[in-house]
Short mmCIF file of C-alpha atoms in Angstrom, two decimals:
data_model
loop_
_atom_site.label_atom_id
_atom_site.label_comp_id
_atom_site.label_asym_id
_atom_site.label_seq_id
_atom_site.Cartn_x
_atom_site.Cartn_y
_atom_site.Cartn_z
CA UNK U 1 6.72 14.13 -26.28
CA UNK U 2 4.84 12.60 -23.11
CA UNK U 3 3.87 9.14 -22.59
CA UNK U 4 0.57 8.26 -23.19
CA UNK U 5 -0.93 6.76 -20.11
CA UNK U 6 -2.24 3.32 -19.59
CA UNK U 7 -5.56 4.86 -18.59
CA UNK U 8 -5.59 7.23 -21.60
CA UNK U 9 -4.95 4.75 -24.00
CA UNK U 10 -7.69 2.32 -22.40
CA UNK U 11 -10.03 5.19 -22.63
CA UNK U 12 -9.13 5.98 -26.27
CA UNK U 13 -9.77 1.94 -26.89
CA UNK U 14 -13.05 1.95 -25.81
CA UNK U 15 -14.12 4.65 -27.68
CA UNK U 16 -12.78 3.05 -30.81
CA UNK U 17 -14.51 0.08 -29.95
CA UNK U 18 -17.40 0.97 -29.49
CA UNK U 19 -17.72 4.50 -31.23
CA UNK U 20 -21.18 6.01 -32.20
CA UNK U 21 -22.72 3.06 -29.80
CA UNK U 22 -21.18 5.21 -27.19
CA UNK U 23 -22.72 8.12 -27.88
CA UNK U 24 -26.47 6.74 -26.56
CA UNK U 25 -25.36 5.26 -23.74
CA UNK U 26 -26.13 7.58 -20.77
CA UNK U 27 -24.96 7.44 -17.34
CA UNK U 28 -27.80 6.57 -15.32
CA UNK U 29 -26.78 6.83 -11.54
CA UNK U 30 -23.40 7.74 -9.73
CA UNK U 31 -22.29 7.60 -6.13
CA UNK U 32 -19.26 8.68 -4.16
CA UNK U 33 -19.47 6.77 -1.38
CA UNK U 34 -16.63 6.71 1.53
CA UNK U 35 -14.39 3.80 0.02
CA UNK U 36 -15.60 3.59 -3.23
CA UNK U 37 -17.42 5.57 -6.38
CA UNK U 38 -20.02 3.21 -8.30
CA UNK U 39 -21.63 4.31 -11.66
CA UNK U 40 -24.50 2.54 -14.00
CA UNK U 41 -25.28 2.70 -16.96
CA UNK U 42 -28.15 2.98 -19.18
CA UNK U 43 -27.60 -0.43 -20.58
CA UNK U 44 -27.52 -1.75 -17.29
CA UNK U 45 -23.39 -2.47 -16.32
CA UNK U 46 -21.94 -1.00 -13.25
CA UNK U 47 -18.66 -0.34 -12.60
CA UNK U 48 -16.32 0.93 -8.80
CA UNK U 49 -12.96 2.55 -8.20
CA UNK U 50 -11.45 3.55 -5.19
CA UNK U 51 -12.78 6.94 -3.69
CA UNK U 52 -9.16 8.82 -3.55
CA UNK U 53 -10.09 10.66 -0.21
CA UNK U 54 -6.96 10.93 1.09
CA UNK U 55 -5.51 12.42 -1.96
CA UNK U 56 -7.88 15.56 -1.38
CA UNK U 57 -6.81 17.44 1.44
CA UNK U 58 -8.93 19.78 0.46
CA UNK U 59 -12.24 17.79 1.27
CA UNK U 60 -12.04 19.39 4.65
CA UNK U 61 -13.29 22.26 3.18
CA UNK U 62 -16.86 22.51 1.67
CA UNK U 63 -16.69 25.72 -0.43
CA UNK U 64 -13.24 24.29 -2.29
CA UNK U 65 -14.50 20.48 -2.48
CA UNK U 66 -17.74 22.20 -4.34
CA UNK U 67 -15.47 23.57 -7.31
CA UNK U 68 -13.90 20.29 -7.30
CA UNK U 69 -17.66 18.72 -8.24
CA UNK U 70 -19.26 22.08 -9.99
CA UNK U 71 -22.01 19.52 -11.34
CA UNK U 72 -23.26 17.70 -8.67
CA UNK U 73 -26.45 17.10 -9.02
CA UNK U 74 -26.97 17.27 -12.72
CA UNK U 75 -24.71 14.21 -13.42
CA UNK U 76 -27.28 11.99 -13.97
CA UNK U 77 -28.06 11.28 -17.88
CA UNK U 78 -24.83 12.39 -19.35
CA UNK U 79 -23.28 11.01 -22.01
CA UNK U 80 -20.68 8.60 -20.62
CA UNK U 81 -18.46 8.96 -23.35
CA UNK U 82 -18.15 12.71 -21.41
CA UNK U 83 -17.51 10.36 -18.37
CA UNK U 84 -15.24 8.36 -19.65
CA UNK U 85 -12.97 11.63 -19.65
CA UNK U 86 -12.90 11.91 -16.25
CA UNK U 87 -10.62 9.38 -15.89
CA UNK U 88 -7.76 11.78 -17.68
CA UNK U 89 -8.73 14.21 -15.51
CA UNK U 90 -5.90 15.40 -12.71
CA UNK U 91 -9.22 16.10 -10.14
CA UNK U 92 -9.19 12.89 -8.55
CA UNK U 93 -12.38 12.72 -7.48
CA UNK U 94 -13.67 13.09 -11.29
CA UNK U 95 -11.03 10.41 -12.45
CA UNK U 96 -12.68 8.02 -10.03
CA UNK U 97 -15.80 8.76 -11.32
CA UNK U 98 -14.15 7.79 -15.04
CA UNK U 99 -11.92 5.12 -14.11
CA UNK U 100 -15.96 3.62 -12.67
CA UNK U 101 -17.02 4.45 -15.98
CA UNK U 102 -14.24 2.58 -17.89
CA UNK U 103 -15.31 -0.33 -15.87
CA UNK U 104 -18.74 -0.31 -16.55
CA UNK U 105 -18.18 0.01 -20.01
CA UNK U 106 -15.28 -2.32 -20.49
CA UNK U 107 -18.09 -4.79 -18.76
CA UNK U 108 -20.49 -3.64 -21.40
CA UNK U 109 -18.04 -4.36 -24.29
CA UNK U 110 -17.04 -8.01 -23.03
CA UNK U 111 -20.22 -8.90 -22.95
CA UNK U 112 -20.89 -7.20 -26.31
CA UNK U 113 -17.98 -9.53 -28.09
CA UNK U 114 -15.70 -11.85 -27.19
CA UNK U 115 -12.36 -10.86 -25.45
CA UNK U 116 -9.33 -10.02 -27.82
CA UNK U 117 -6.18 -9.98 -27.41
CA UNK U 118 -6.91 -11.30 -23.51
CA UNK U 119 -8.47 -13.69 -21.39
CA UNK U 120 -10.91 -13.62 -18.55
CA UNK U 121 -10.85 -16.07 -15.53
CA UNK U 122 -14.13 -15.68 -13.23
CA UNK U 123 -13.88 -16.53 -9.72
CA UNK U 124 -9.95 -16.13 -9.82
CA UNK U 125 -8.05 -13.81 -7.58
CA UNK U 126 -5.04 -12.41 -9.44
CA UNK U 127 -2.51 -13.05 -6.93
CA UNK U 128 -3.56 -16.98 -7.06
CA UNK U 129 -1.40 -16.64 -10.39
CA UNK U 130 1.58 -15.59 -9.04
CA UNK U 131 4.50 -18.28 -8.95
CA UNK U 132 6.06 -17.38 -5.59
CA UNK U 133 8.47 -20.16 -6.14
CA UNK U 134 11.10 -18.30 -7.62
CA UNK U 135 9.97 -14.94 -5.82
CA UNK U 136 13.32 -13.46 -3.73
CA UNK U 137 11.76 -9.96 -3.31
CA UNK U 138 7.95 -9.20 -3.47
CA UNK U 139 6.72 -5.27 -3.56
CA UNK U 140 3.12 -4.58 -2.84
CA UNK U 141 2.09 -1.29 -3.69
CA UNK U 142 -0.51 -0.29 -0.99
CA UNK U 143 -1.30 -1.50 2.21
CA UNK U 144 -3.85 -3.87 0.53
CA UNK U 145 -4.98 -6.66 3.35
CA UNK U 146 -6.43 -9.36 1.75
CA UNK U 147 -3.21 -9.78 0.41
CA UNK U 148 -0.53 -9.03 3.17
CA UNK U 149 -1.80 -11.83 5.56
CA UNK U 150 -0.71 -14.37 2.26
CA UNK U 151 2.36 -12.47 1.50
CA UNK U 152 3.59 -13.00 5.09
CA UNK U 153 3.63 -16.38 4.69
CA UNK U 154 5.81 -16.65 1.60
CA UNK U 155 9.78 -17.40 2.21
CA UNK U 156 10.33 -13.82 0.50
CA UNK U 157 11.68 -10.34 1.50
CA UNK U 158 8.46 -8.18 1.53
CA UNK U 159 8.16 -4.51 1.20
CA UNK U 160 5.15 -2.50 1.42
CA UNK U 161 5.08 0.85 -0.39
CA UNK U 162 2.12 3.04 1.65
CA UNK U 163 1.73 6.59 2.57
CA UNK U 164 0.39 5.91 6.16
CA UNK U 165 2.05 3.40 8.36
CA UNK U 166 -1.09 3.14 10.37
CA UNK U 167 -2.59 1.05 7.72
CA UNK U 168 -0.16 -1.93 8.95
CA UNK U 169 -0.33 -3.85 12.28
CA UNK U 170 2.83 -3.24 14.52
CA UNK U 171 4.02 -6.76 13.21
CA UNK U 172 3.56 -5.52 9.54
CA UNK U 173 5.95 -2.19 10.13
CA UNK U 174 9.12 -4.05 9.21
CA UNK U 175 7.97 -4.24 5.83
CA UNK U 176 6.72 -0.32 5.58
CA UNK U 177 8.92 1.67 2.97
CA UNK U 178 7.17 4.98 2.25
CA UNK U 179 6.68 6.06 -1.64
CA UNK U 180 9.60 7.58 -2.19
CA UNK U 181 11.26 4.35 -1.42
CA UNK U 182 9.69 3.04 -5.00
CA UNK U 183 12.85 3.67 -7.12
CA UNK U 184 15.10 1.47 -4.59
CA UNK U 185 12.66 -1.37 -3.91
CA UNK U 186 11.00 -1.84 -7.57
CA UNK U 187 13.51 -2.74 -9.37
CA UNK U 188 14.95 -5.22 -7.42
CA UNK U 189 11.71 -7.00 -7.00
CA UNK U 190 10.63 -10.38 -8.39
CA UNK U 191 6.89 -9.82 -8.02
CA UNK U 192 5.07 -5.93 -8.13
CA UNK U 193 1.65 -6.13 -6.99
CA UNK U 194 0.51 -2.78 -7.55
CA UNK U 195 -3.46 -1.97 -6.06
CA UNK U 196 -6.36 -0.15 -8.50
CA UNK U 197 -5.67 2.69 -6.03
CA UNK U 198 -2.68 3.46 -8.67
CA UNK U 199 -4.86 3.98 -11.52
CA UNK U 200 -7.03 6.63 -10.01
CA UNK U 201 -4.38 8.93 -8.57
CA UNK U 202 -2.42 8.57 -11.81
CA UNK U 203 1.07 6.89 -10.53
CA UNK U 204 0.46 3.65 -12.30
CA UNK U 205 2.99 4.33 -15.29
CA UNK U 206 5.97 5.56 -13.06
CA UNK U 207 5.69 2.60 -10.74
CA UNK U 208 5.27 0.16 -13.81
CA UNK U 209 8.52 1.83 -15.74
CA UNK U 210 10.40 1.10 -12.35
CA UNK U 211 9.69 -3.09 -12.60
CA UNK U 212 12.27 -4.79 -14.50
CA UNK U 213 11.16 -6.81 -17.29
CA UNK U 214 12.00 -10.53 -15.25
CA UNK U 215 9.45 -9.17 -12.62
CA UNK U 216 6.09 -10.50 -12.54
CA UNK U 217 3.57 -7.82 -11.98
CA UNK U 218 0.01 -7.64 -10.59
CA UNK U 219 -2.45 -4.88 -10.87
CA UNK U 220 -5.54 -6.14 -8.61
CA UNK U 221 -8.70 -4.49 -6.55
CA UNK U 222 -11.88 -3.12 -7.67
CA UNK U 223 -10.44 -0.91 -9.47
CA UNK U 224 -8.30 -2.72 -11.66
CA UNK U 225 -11.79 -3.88 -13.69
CA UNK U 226 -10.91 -2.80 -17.07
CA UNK U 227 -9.81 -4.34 -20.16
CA UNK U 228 -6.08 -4.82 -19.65
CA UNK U 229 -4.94 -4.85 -23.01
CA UNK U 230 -2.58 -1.37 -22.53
CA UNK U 231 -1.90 -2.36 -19.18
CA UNK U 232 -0.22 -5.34 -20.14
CA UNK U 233 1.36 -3.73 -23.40
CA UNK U 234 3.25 -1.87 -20.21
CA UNK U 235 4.40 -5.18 -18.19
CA UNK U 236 1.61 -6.18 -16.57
CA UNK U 237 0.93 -10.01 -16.61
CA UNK U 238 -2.33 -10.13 -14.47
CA UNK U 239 -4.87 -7.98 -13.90
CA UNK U 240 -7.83 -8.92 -11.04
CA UNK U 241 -10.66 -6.88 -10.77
CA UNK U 242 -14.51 -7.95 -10.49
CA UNK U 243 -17.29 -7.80 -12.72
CA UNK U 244 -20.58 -6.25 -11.31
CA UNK U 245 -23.64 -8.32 -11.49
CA UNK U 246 -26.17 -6.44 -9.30
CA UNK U 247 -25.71 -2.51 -10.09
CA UNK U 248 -28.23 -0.83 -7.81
CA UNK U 249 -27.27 -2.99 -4.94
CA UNK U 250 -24.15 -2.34 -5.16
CA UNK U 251 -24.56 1.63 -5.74
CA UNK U 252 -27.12 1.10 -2.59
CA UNK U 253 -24.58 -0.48 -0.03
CA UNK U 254 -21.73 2.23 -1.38
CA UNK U 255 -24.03 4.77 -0.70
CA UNK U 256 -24.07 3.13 2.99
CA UNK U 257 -20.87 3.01 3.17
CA UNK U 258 -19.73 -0.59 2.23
CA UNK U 259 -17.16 -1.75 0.46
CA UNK U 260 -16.07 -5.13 -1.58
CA UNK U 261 -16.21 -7.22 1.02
CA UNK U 262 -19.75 -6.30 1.03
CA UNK U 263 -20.52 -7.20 -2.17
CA UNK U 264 -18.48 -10.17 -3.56
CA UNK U 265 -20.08 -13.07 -3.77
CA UNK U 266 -23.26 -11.79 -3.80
CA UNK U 267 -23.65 -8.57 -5.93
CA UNK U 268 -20.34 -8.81 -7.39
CA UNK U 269 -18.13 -11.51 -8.43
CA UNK U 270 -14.03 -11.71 -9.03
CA UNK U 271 -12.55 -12.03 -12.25
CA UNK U 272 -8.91 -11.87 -13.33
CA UNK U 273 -7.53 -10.93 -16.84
CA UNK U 274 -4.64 -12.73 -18.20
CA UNK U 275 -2.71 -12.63 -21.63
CA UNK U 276 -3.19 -15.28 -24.25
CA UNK U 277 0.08 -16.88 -23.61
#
């Protein structure tokens, strides 16, 4: 019998959660912008994920890319427990679409009620909880930036699982292992900091069943904005994501274009999840 996903199951919690209440909530605006797809909803929560562009190789081509979005145009004012489906979905550009949708609602539901089962930490980045003293062997999963210039600096060997070397500076290609290198380098890693890029393009679960249980793990970006309760029934001990406090600015400037470091700390602030304990 197959696994159930973290995504699926954070999906499925949602729509216990909030159940009928989901049914009238609509979703009122979505863009795919170049780095990352934004959604709002009708109550007035936004939520991003990464735009999976690279994983479409097929977005050269504008008949194909149209069956890949068959309802463009007429997305506005559907239900977004249909949304919320996406995120399942193996088309990655509608899985961004529900992984944003998870986020906005997991924003609506937090606000709703008070966390359970989990706690949230504004204005923390995940990685700040990270003891690096007893780190050997650190694996970051994506050439993220923000977080490479700090990992060089730790006494640590690094690797750096990503598809395209050209996301690292020449000084940054002795720590470049390609993906297939995840089975050798995982397990024998102290931290895992895995990017929200996982999530969308459905490799999240393989990469987590690869950590050992002594490793500390960190799933962090935009992205990673949802509550983390089945991520962390999988290993993960943090979770860093951001929580969306200006929705149509945000849509506007991803619409342009922008990215996160267009919006934090003014349309969009950081916020980390943590367990109880």
């Amino acid at each position: 019998m197959a696994k159930i996903s973290a995504l699926s199951d954070t999906v499925s919690y949602l729509k216990s959660e909030l159940a009928a209440e989901l049914k009238e909530i609509r979703l009122e605006r979505l863009v795919i912008g170049v780095f990352f797809t934004g959604v709002k909803l009708s109550t007035g929560q936004g939520g991003v994920a990464f735009t999976p562009i690279g994983e479409m190789p097929e977005a050269v081509c504008c008949p194909t890319s149209a069956a890949r979005m068959p309802q463009a145009g007429r997305m506005t004012g559907r239900p977004i427990e249909e949304v919320l489906d996406y995120a399942r979905d193996k088309n990655v550009l509608k899985a961004a679409m529900g992984v944003a949708a998870a986020n906005a609602v997991s924003q609506y539901l937090w606000q709703k009620q008070p966390a359970q089962g989990f706690l949230i930490e504004p204005e923390m980045d995940a990685i700040e909880g990270v003891d690096f003293s007893i780190a050997r062997t650190v694996t970051l999963v994506g050439a993220f930036t923000p977080f490479i210039k700090l990992l060089k600096e730790q006494p640590c060997q690094l690797y750096i699982l990503e598809k395209n070397p050209q996301a690292l500076k020449e000084d940054e290609l002795k720590y470049f292992r390609p993906p297939e290198a995840a089975a050798e380098v995982l397990p024998q890693s102290d931290v895992a900091i895995l990017t929200g890029t996982t999530i969308v393009n459905h490799t999240i679960d393989g990469l987590l069943d690869l950590c050992p249980r002594s490793c500390q793990v960190v799933v962090a970006g935009p992205t990673a904005s949802m509550i983390p309760l089945a991520f962390f029934k999988r290993g993960v001990n943090l979770m860093g994501g951001m929580e969306i406090t200006d929705p149509d600015t945000t849509l506007d400037i991803l619409a342009e274009g922008g990215g996160a470091y267009h919006l934090f700390g003014k349309y969009a602030r950081k916020l980390t999840f943590k367990t109880p304990h």
